[in-house]
Structure formats: structure tokens, C-alpha cells
Short mmCIF file of C-alpha atoms in Angstrom, two decimals:
data_model
loop_
_atom_site.label_atom_id
_atom_site.label_comp_id
_atom_site.label_asym_id
_atom_site.label_seq_id
_atom_site.Cartn_x
_atom_site.Cartn_y
_atom_site.Cartn_z
CA MET A 1 32.55 -5.65 4.26
CA ARG A 2 32.15 -4.24 7.75
CA ALA A 3 28.43 -3.61 7.71
CA SER A 4 25.54 -5.53 6.23
CA PHE A 5 24.15 -4.13 3.01
CA THR A 6 20.70 -4.84 1.64
CA GLN A 7 18.82 -3.40 -1.30
CA LEU A 8 15.32 -4.81 -0.97
CA TYR A 9 12.22 -3.31 -2.58
CA VAL A 10 8.66 -4.56 -2.29
CA HIS A 11 5.43 -3.52 -4.03
CA TYR A 12 2.40 -4.23 -1.83
CA VAL A 13 -1.26 -4.06 -2.78
CA TRP A 14 -4.31 -4.63 -0.60
CA ALA A 15 -8.02 -3.91 -0.85
CA THR A 16 -10.86 -2.65 1.28
CA TRP A 17 -13.39 -5.10 2.65
CA ASP A 18 -15.43 -6.62 -0.22
CA ARG A 19 -13.78 -4.02 -2.49
CA LEU A 20 -16.14 -1.39 -1.13
CA PRO A 21 -15.25 2.18 -2.21
CA LEU A 22 -14.22 3.22 1.31
CA ILE A 23 -11.16 5.35 0.50
CA THR A 24 -13.13 8.37 -0.60
CA PRO A 25 -11.41 11.50 -1.95
CA ASP A 26 -12.08 13.39 1.29
CA ILE A 27 -9.98 10.92 3.34
CA GLN A 28 -7.50 9.57 0.79
CA LYS A 29 -4.61 11.90 1.75
CA GLN A 30 -5.08 11.17 5.44
CA VAL A 31 -5.21 7.41 4.84
CA TYR A 32 -2.04 7.54 2.77
CA GLY A 33 -0.40 9.72 5.43
CA ALA A 34 -1.20 7.12 8.10
CA ILE A 35 0.24 4.35 5.90
CA ILE A 36 3.40 6.37 5.25
CA ARG A 37 3.87 7.19 8.95
CA GLU A 38 3.54 3.54 10.01
CA SER A 39 5.84 2.40 7.18
CA GLU A 40 8.49 4.85 8.32
CA GLN A 41 8.07 3.74 11.95
CA LEU A 42 8.81 0.21 10.71
CA LYS A 43 12.01 1.44 9.01
CA CYS A 44 10.66 1.27 5.46
CA THR A 45 11.58 3.91 2.93
CA VAL A 46 8.36 4.86 1.16
CA ILE A 47 8.97 5.35 -2.54
CA ALA A 48 5.38 5.58 -3.83
CA ILE A 49 1.81 5.23 -2.65
CA GLY A 50 -1.39 5.35 -4.67
CA GLY A 51 -4.66 3.66 -5.35
CA ILE A 52 -8.33 4.20 -5.89
CA GLU A 53 -11.42 3.95 -3.70
CA ASP A 54 -11.13 0.21 -3.10
CA HIS A 55 -7.41 -0.56 -2.88
CA VAL A 56 -3.94 0.77 -2.11
CA HIS A 57 -0.52 0.22 -3.70
CA LEU A 58 2.67 0.88 -1.74
CA LEU A 59 6.30 0.64 -2.88
CA THR A 60 8.98 0.66 -0.21
CA GLY A 61 12.56 -0.07 0.49
CA PHE A 62 12.21 -3.02 2.80
CA PRO A 63 14.15 -3.64 6.05
CA PRO A 64 15.72 -7.10 6.40
CA THR A 65 14.70 -7.22 10.06
CA MET A 66 10.98 -7.75 9.48
CA SER A 67 8.83 -10.21 7.57
CA ILE A 68 6.53 -8.98 4.83
CA SER A 69 3.50 -10.45 6.58
CA GLU A 70 4.31 -8.63 9.84
CA LEU A 71 4.92 -5.37 8.01
CA VAL A 72 1.60 -5.53 6.12
CA LYS A 73 -0.25 -6.55 9.29
CA GLN A 74 1.15 -3.53 11.15
CA ILE A 75 0.46 -1.06 8.34
CA LYS A 76 -3.07 -2.27 7.72
CA GLY A 77 -3.86 -2.46 11.44
CA SER A 78 -2.58 0.99 12.33
CA SER A 79 -4.19 2.67 9.31
CA SER A 80 -7.54 0.96 9.97
CA HIS A 81 -7.39 2.06 13.61
CA PHE A 82 -6.57 5.63 12.55
CA ILE A 83 -9.49 5.71 10.11
CA THR A 84 -12.06 4.25 12.53
CA HIS A 85 -10.93 6.27 15.54
CA GLU A 86 -9.71 9.59 14.12
CA ILE A 87 -10.91 10.24 10.58
CA LYS A 88 -14.36 8.61 10.54
CA PRO A 89 -15.25 7.45 14.06
CA GLY A 90 -18.30 5.25 14.14
CA GLU A 91 -18.28 4.60 10.38
CA PHE A 92 -17.52 1.24 8.84
CA PHE A 93 -14.00 0.71 7.55
CA LYS A 94 -12.08 -2.52 7.17
CA TRP A 95 -9.28 -3.89 5.00
CA GLN A 96 -9.55 -7.30 3.37
CA GLY A 97 -7.42 -9.91 5.08
CA SER A 98 -5.40 -10.72 1.97
CA TYR A 99 -2.68 -8.75 0.22
CA GLY A 100 -0.18 -9.04 -2.60
CA ALA A 101 3.55 -8.45 -2.27
CA PHE A 102 5.98 -8.37 -5.16
CA THR A 103 9.74 -8.04 -5.04
CA VAL A 104 11.09 -5.28 -7.25
CA SER A 105 14.50 -4.96 -8.87
CA HIS A 106 16.35 -1.68 -8.48
CA ASP A 107 16.05 -1.07 -12.24
CA ALA A 108 12.23 -1.34 -12.13
CA ILE A 109 11.62 1.12 -9.28
CA ASP A 110 10.80 4.14 -11.46
CA ASN A 111 8.35 2.23 -13.68
CA ILE A 112 6.51 0.71 -10.75
CA ALA A 113 6.49 3.98 -8.78
CA ASN A 114 4.94 5.75 -11.79
CA TYR A 115 2.35 2.99 -12.13
CA ILE A 116 1.44 3.34 -8.45
CA ARG A 117 1.25 7.15 -8.52
CA ASN A 118 -1.05 7.04 -11.56
CA GLN A 119 -3.54 4.45 -10.33
CA ALA A 120 -6.64 6.56 -11.02
CA ALA A 121 -5.63 7.07 -14.65
CA HIS A 122 -4.72 3.40 -15.15
CA HIS A 123 -8.07 2.27 -13.80
CA SER A 124 -10.14 4.81 -15.73
CA GLN A 125 -8.27 4.03 -18.97
CA LYS A 126 -8.32 0.27 -18.31
CA SER A 127 -4.52 0.19 -18.64
CA ILE A 128 -3.85 -1.73 -15.43
CA ILE A 129 -1.22 -4.44 -15.17
CA PRO A 130 -3.22 -7.45 -13.92
CA THR A 131 -0.31 -9.12 -12.15
CA TRP A 132 0.12 -5.99 -10.01
CA GLU A 133 -3.54 -5.78 -9.02
CA LEU A 134 -5.70 -7.82 -6.68
CA THR A 135 -8.41 -8.55 -9.18
CA PRO A 136 -11.50 -10.32 -7.86
CA LYS A 137 -12.06 -13.76 -9.31
#
């Protein structure tokens, strides 16, 4: 093999500060756009993004050149900066410090992507998958 080959997929989930409903419908698309832009800058292939008012799910192809913690730090930091300086200057917005990250097999990508894209329905119907959510204790 002449070139390195990797096939790495990660499902990330993180919440707003104190699970406050800060990702309101009027800014949700812009927030997701900022997350997608930063992910792509970091050489991630965005497969799916979704969430509700208090948390975000992201599924990406993951580059082997970066750690998961660094990637999440960059995405959360740049999106928070975008929200507080461009979308809603002067208004409170903050992500929680914690996050979840789950490796995903190639065969599971479609199922997880569909779960992520349909977050609002899963939460309203109480059909969430607890291991894929950051549920408060």
C-alpha cells in the first residue's frame, strides 16, 4: 500500500450550558452552518448534524491527524465565538465543557445519521437512544 488509508467515523454530542434552550429555531441553521464550516476546516467530512434547543449531535468522517478532544474544542470554540459575536452579540451563549464521542462502524453510518437528523422527533416521541445522548444525572 503506497498511501495510508483510514476509515474513521465519530458521533459527537454536546450540550448548551446547564442544558439551557439556547439553540432557538431562529439561529439553529446558522449554528449548524458554523459547526459544519469548522469541521470541514479541520478536514472532517460532515455526514449528519442535528439536535434540539439544548444539544447538538454531529457525525463525521474523522481525520487521523487530530485528537477527538482537540477537534471538539475547536468546533465548540469557533461556533460559540460565532454565536456571541455574529448571530447574537451581547446575549448569553455557552457550551457545556463536557461532550460525548462514539466511534461508528461503516455499517452503522446510515442508522446513526438518520437518528441525528431526526432529533426533534426522537425527543418529542421519547424514542431517544440513551447511550447516544448526554442525559443529565
